[in-house]
Coordinates of N, CA and C and ligand atoms in Angstrom, one line a residue:
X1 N -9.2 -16.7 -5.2 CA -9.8 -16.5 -3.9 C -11.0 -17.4 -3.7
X2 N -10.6 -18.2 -3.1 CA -12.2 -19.4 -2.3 C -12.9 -18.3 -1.6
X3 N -14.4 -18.7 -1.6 CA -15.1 -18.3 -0.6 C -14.8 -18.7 1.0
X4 N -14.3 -20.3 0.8 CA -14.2 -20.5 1.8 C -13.3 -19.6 2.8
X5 N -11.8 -19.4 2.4 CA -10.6 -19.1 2.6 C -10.2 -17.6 2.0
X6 N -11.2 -16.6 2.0 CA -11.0 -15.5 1.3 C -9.8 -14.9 1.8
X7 N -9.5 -14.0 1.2 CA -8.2 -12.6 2.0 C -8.5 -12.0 2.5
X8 N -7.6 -11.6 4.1 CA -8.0 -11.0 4.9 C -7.5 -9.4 4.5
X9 N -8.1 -8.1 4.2 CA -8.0 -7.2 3.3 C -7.7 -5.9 4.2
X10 N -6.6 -5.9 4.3 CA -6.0 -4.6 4.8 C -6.7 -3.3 4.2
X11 N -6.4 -2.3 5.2 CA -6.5 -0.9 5.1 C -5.6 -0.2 6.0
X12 N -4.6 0.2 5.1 CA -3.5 0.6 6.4 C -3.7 1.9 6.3
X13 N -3.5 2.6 7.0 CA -3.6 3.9 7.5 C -2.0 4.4 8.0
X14 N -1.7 5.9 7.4 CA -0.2 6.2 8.1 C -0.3 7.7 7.7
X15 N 0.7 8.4 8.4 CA 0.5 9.7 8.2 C 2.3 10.1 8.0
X16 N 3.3 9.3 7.5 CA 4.3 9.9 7.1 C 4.9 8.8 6.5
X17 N 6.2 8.1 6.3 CA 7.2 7.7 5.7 C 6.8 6.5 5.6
X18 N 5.5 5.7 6.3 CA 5.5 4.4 5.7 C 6.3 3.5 5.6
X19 N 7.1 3.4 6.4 CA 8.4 2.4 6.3 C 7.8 1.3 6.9
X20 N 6.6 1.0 8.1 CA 6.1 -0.1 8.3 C 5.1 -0.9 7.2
X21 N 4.1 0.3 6.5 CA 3.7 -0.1 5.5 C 4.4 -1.2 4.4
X22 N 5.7 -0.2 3.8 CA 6.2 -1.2 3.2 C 6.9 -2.3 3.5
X23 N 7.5 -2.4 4.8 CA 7.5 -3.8 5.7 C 6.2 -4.9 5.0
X24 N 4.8 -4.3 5.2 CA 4.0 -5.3 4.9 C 4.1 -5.6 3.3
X25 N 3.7 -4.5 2.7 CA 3.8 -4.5 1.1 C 4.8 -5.6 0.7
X26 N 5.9 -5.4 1.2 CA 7.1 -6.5 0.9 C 6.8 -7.9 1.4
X27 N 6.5 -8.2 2.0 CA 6.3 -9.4 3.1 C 5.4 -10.5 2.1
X28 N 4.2 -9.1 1.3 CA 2.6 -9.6 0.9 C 3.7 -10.3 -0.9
X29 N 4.3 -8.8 -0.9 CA 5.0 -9.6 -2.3 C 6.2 -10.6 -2.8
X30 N 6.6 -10.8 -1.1 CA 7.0 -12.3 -1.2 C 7.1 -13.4 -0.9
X31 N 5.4 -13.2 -0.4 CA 4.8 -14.9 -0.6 C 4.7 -14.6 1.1
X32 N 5.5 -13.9 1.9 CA 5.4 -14.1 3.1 C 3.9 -14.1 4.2
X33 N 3.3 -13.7 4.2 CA 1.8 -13.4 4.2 C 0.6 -14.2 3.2
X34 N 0.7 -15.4 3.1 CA -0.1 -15.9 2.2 C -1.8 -15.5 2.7
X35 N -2.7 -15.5 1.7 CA -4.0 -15.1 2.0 C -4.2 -13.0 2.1
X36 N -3.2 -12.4 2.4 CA -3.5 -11.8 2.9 C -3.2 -10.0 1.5
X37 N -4.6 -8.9 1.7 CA -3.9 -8.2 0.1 C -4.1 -6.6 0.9
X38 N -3.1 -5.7 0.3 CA -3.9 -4.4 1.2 C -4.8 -3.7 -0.1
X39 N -6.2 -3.5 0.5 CA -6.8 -3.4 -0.1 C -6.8 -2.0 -0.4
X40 N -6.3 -0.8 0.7 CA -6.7 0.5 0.7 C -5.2 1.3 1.2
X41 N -4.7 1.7 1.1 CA -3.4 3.0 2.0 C -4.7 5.0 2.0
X42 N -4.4 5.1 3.8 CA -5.3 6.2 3.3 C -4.2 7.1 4.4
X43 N -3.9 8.2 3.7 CA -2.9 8.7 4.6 C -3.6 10.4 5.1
X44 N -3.4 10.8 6.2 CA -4.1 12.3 6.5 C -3.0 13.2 6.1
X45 N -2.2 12.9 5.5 CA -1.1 14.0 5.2 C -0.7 13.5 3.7
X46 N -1.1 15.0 2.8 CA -1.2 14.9 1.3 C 0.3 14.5 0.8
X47 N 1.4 14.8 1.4 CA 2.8 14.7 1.0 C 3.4 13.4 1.9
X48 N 2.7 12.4 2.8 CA 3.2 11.4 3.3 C 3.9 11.0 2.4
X49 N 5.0 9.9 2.6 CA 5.9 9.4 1.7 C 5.3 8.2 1.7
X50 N 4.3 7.2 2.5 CA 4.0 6.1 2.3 C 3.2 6.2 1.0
X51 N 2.3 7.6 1.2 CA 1.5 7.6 -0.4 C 2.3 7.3 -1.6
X52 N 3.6 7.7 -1.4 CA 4.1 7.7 -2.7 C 4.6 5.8 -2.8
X53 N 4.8 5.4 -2.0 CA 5.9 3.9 -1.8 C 4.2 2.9 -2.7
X54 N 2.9 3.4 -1.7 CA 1.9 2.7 -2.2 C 1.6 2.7 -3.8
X55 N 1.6 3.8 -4.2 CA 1.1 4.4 -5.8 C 2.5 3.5 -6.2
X56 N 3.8 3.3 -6.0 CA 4.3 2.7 -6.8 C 4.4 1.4 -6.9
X57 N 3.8 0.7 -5.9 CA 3.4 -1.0 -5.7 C 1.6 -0.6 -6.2
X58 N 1.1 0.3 -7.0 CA -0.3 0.4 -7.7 C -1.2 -0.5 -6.5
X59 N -1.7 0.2 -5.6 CA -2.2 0.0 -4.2 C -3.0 1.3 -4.1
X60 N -4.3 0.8 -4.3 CA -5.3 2.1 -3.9 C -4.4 3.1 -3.2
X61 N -5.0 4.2 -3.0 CA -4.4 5.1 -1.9 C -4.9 6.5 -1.8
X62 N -4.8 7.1 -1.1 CA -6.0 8.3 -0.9 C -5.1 9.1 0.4
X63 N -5.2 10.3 -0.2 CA -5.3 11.6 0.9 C -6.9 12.1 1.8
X64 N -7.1 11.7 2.6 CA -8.1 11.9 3.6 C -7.8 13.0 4.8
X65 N -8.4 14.3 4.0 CA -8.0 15.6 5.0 C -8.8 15.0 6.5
X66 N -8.1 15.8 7.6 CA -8.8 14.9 9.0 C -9.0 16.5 9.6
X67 N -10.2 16.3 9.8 CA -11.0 17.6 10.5 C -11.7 17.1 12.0
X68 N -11.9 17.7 13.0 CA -12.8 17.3 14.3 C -14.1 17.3 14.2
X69 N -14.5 17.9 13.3 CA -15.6 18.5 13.6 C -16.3 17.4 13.2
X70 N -17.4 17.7 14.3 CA -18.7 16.3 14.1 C -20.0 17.1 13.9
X71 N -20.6 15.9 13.1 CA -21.9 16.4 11.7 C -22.6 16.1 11.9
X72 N -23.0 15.8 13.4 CA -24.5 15.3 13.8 C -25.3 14.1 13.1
X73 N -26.7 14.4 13.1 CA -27.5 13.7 12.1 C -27.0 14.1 10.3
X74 N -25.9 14.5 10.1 CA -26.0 15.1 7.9 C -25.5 13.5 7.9
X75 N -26.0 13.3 6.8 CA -25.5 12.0 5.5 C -24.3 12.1 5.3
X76 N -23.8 11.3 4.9 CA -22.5 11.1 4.5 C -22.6 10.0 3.4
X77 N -22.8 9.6 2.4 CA -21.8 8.3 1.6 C -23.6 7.0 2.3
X78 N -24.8 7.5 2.4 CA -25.7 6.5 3.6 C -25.5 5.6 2.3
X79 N -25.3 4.7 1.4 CA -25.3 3.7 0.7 C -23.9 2.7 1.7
X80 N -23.2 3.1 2.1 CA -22.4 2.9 3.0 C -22.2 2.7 4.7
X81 N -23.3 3.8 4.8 CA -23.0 4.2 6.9 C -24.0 4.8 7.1
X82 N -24.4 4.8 7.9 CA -25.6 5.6 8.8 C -24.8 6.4 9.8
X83 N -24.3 7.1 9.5 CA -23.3 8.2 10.7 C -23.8 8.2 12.1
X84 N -22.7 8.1 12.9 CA -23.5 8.3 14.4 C -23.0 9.9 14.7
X85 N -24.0 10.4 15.5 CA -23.4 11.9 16.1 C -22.0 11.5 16.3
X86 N -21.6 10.8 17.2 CA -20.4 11.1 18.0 C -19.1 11.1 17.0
X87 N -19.3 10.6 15.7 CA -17.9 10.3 14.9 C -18.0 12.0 14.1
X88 N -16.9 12.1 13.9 CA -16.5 13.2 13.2 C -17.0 13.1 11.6
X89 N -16.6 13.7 11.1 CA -17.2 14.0 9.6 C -15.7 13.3 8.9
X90 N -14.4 13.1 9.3 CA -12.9 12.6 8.9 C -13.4 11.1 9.0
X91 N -14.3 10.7 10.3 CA -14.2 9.5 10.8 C -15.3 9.0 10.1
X92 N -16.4 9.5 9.4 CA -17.4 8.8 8.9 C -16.5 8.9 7.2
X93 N -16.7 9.8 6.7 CA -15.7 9.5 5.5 C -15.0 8.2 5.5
X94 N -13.9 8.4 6.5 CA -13.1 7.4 6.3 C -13.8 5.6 6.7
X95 N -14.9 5.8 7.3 CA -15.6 4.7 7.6 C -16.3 4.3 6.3
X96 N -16.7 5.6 5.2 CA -16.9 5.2 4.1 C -16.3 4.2 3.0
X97 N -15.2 4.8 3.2 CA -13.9 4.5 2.4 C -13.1 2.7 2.6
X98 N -13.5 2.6 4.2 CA -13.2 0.9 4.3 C -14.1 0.0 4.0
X99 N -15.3 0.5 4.2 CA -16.2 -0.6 3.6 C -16.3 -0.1 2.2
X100 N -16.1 0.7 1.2 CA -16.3 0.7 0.3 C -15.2 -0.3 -0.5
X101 N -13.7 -0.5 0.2 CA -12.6 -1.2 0.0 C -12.9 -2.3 0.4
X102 N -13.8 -2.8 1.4 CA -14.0 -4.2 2.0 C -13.2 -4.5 2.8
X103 N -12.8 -3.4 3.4 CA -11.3 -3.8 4.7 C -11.9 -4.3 6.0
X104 N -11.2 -5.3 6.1 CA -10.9 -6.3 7.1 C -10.2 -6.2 8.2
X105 N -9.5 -5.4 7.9 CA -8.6 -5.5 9.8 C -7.7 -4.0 9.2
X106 N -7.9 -3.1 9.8 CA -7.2 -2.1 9.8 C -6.5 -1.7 10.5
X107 N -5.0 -1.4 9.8 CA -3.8 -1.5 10.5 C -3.0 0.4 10.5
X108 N -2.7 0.5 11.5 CA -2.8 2.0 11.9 C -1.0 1.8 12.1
X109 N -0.2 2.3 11.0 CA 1.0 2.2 10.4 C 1.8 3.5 10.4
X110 N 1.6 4.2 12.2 CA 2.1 5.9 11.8 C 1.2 6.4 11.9
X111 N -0.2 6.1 11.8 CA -1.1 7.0 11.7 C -1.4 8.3 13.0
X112 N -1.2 9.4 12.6 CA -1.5 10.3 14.2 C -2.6 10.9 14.3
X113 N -3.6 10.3 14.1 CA -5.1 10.8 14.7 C -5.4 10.1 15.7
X114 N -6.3 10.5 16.5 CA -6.7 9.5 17.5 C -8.0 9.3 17.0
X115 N -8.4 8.1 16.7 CA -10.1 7.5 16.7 C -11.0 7.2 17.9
X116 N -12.4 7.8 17.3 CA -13.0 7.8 18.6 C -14.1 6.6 18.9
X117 N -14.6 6.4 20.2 CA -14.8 5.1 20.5 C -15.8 5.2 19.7
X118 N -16.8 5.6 19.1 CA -18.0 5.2 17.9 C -17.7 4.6 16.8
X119 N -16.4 5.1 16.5 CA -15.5 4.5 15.1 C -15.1 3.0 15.3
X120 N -14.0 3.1 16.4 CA -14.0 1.5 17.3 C -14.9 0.7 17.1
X121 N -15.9 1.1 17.7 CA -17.0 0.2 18.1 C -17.5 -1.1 16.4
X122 N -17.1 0.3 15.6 CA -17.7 -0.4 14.2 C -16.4 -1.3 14.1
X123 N -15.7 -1.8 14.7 CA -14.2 -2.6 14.0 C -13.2 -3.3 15.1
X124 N -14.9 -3.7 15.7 CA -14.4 -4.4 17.4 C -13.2 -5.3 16.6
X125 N -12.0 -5.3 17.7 CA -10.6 -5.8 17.7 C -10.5 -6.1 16.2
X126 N -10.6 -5.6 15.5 CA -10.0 -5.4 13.9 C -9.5 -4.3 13.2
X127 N -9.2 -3.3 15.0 CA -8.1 -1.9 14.5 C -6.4 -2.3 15.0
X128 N -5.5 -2.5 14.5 CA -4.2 -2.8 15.3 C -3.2 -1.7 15.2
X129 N -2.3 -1.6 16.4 CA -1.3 -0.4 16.0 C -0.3 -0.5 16.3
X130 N 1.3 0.1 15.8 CA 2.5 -0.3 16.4 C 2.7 1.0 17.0
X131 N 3.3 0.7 17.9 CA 3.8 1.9 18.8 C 4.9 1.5 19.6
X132 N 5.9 2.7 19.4 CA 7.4 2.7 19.7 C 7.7 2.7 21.5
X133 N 7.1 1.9 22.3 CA 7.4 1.3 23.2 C 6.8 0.1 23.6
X134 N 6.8 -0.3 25.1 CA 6.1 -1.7 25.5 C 5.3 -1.4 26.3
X135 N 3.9 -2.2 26.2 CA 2.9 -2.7 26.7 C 2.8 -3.1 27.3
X136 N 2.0 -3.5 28.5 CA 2.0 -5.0 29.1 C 0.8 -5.4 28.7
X137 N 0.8 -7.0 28.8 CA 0.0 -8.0 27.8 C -1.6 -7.3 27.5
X138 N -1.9 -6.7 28.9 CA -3.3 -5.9 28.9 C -3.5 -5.0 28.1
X139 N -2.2 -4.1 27.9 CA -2.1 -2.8 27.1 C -2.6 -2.0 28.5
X140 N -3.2 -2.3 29.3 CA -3.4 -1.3 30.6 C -1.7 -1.4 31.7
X141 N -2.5 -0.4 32.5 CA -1.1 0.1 33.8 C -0.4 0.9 33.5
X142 N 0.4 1.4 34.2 CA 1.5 1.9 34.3 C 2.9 1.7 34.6
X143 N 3.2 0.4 34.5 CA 4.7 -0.1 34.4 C 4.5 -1.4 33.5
X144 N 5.6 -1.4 33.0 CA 6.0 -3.0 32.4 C 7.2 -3.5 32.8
X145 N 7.0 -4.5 33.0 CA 8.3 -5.8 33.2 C 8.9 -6.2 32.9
X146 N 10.3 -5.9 32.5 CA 11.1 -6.5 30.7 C 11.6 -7.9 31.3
X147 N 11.7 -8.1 30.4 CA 12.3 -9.9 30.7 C 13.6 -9.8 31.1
X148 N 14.4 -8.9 31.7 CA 15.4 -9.2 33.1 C 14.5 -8.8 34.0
X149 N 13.4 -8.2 34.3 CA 13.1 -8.4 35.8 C 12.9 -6.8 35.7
X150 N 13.3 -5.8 35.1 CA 13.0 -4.2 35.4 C 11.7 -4.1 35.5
X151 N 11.6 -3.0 36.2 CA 10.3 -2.6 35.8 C 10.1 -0.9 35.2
X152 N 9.2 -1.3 34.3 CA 9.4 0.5 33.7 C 8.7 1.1 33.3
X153 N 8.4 2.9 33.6 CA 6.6 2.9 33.3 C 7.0 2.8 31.8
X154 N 5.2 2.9 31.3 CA 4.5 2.7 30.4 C 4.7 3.6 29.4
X155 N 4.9 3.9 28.2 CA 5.1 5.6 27.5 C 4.3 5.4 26.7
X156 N 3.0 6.4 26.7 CA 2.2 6.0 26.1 C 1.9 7.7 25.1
X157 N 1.1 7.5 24.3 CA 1.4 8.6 23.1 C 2.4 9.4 22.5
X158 N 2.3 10.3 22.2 CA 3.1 11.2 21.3 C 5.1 11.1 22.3
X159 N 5.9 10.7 20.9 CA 7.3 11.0 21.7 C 7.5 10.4 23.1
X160 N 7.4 8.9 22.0 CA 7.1 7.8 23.1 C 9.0 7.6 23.4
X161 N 9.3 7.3 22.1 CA 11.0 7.2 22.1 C 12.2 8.1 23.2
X162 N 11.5 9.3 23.0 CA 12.2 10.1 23.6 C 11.4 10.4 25.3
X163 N 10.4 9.7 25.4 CA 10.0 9.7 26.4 C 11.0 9.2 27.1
X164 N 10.9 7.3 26.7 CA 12.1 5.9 27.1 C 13.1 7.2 27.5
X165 N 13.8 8.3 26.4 CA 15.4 8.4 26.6 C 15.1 9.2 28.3
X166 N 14.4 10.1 28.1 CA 14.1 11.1 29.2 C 13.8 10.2 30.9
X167 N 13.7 9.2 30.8 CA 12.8 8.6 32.0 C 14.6 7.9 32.3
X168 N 15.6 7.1 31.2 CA 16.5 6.9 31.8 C 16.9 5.4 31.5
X169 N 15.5 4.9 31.2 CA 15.8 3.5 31.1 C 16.8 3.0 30.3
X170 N 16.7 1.4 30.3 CA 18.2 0.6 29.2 C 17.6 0.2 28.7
X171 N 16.2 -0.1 28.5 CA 15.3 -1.2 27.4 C 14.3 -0.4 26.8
X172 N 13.7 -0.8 26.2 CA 12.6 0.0 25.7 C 12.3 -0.9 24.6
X173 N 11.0 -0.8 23.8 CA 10.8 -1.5 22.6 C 9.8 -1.2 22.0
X174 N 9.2 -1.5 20.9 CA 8.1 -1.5 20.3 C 6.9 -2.8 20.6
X175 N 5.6 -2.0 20.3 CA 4.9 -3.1 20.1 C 3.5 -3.0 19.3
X176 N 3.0 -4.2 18.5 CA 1.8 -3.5 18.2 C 0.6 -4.6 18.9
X177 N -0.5 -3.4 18.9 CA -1.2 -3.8 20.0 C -2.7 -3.9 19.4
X178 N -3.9 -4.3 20.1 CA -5.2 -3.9 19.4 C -5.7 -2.8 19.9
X179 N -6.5 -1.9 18.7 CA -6.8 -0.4 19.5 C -8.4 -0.6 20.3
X180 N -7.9 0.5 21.4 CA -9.2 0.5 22.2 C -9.4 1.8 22.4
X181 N -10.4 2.5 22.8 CA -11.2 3.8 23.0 C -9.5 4.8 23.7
X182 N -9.1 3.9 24.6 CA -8.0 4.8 25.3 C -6.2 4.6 24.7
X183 N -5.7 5.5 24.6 CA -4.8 5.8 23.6 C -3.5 4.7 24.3
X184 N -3.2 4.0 22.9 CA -1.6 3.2 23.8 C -2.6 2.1 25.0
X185 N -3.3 1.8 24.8 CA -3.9 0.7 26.1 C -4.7 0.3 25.8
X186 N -4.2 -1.3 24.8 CA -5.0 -2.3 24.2 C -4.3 -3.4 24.4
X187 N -4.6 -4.4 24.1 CA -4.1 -5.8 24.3 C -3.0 -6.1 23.2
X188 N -2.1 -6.7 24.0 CA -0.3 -6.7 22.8 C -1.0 -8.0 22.2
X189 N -0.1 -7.5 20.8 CA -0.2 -9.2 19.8 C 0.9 -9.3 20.2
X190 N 2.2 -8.6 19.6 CA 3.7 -9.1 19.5 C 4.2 -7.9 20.3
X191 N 5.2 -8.1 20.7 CA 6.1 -6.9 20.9 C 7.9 -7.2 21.2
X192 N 8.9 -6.6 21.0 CA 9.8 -6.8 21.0 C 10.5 -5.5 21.7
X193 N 11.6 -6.4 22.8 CA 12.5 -5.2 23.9 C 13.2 -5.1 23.0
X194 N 13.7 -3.3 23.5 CA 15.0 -3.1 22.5 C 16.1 -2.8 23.6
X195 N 17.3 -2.7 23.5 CA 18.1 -2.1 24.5 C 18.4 -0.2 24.0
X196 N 18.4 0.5 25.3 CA 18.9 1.9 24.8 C 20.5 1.6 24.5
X197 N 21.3 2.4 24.1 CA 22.9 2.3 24.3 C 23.7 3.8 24.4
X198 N 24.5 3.7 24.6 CA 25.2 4.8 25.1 C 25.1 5.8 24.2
X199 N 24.5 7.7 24.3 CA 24.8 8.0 23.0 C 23.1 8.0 22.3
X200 N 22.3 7.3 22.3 CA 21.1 7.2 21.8 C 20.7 8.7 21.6
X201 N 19.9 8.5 20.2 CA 19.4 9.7 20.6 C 17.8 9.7 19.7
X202 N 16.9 10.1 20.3 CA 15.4 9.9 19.7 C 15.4 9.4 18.5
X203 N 16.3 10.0 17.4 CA 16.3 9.4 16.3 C 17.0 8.1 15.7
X204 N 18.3 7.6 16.7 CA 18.6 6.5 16.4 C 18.5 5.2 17.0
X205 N 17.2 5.7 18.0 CA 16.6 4.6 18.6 C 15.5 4.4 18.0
X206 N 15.0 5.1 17.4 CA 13.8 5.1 17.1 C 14.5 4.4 15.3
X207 N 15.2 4.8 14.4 CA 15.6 3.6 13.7 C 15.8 1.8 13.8
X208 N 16.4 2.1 15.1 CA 16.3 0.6 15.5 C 15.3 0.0 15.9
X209 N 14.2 0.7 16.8 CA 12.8 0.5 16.9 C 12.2 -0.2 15.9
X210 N 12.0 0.8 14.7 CA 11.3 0.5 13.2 C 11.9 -0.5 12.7
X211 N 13.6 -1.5 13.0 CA 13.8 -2.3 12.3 C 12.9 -3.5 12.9
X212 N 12.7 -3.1 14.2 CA 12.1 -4.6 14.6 C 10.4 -4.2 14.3
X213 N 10.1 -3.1 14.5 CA 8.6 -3.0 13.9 C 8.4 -3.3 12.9
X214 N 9.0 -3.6 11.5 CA 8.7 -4.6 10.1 C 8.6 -5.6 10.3
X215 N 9.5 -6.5 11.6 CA 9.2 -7.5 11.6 C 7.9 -8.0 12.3
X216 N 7.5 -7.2 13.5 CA 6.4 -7.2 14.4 C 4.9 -7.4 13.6
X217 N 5.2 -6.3 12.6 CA 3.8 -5.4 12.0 C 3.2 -6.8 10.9
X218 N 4.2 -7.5 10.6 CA 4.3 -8.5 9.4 C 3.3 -9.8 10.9
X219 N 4.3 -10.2 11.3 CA 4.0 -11.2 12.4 C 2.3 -10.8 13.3
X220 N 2.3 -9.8 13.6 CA 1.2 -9.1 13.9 C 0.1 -9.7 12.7
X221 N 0.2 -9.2 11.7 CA -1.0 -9.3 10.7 C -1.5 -10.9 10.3
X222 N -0.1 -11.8 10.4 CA -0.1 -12.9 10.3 C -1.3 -13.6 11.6
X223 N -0.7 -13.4 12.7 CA -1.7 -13.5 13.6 C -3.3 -13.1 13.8
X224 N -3.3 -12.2 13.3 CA -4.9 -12.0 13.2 C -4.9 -12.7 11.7
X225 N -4.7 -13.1 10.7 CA -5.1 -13.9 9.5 C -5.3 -15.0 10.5
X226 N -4.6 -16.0 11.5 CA -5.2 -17.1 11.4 C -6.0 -17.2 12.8
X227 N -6.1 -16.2 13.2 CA -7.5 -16.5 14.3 C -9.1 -15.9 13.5
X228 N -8.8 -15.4 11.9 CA -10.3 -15.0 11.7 C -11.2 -16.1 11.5
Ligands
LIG1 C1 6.6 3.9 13.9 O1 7.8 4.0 14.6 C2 5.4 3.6 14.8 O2 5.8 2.9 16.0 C3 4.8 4.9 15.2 O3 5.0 5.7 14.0 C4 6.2 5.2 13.3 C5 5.8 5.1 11.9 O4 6.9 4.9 11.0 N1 3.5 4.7 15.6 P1 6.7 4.7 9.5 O5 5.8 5.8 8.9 O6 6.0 3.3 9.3 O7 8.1 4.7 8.9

């Protein structure tokens, strides 16, 4: 590692099966991603399956219980952070935890907490997320424009997939985007349409989703390596 040219040092974050995670893992261990190392996996769910995919590519990795509750002025880790009121006691920990890793661009891989804008603030445009629909370029509004000309609202948070099935549409897709204070409405890196097909159903769209989100989440990370 040059000083000049150091690695840009993941912390990926995920709260179940990690199948995008290892998208990256794979990508990093085949030369695909030059420069680039995950420094940390920190999952809020002790039985995630990504913990286990990480511990077997020997990849830091940590169970981080996630609580609300916010700790005012208490200390946390201060060799590390000066806590602000507004972050939770999950969110200062875990703010511990990336700079103690030296993470660089943290990539939110499944992760289902929402982060609050004090935590942001510390990781201006260096939090990214994939999320199983489309965006438009702003990550704001309420409709998107698929490249035939539809237009379709926006699905944004939880049972986003099955939102797409419930609303009717034919396209739908993934994309990952940069995180901002408000949930699902950040600026797209990549994103890819998918078509619905006859028969779909939450769960086998949402497979085909995730096959193009490995490729997204890889291309995504690639992109922020070469604008740092
Ligand atoms: C992905 O579909 C992503 O879009 C959503 O959560 C899912 C995570 O899947 N935010 P995995 O844990 O990477 O397999």
């Amino acid at each position: 590692m040059s000083s000049q040219n150091p690695s840009l040092r993941l912390g990926v974050l995920i709260s179940g099966s990690g199948s995008n995670l290892q998208a990256l893992i794979d990508a990093i261990e085949n030369q695909q991603l030059p420069g680039v190392e995950i420094a940390l996996v920190v999952s809020n769910k002790a039985d995630a399956y990504g913990l286990q995919r990480a511990l077997k590519h020997r990849l830091p990795a940590i169970y981080l219980s996630w609580g609300q509750r916010n700790v005012g002025a208490q200390f946390i880790a201060p060799e590390f952070i000066a806590p602000k009121p507004t972050m939770s006691e999950s969110e200062i920990r875990l703010t511990a935890l990336l700079r103690l890793f030296q993470v660089d661009l943290i990539v939110l891989a499944g992760w289902m907490r929402i982060l609050s804008a004090a935590f942001l603030e510390q990781f201006h445009q260096r939090v990214i997320n994939i999320h199983p629909a489309l965006l438009p370029d702003d990550g704001t509004g309420k409709t998107y424009t698929t490249s035939d000309g539809t237009q379709i609202p926006v699905f944004r948070g939880l049972h986003a997939v099955q939102q797409a099935l419930d609303a009717g549409v034919k396209i739908t897709g993934s994309c990952v985007h940069f995180v901002t204070p408000e949930v699902d409405a950040g600026p797209v890196i990549c994103r890819q349409e998918v078509a619905i097909v006859e028969g779909d159903t939450e769960e086998t769209l949402h497979e085909r989703l995730k096959m193009e989100e490995h490729r997204l989440i890889v291309e995504a990370v690639r992109r922020c390596k070469s604008v740092e």
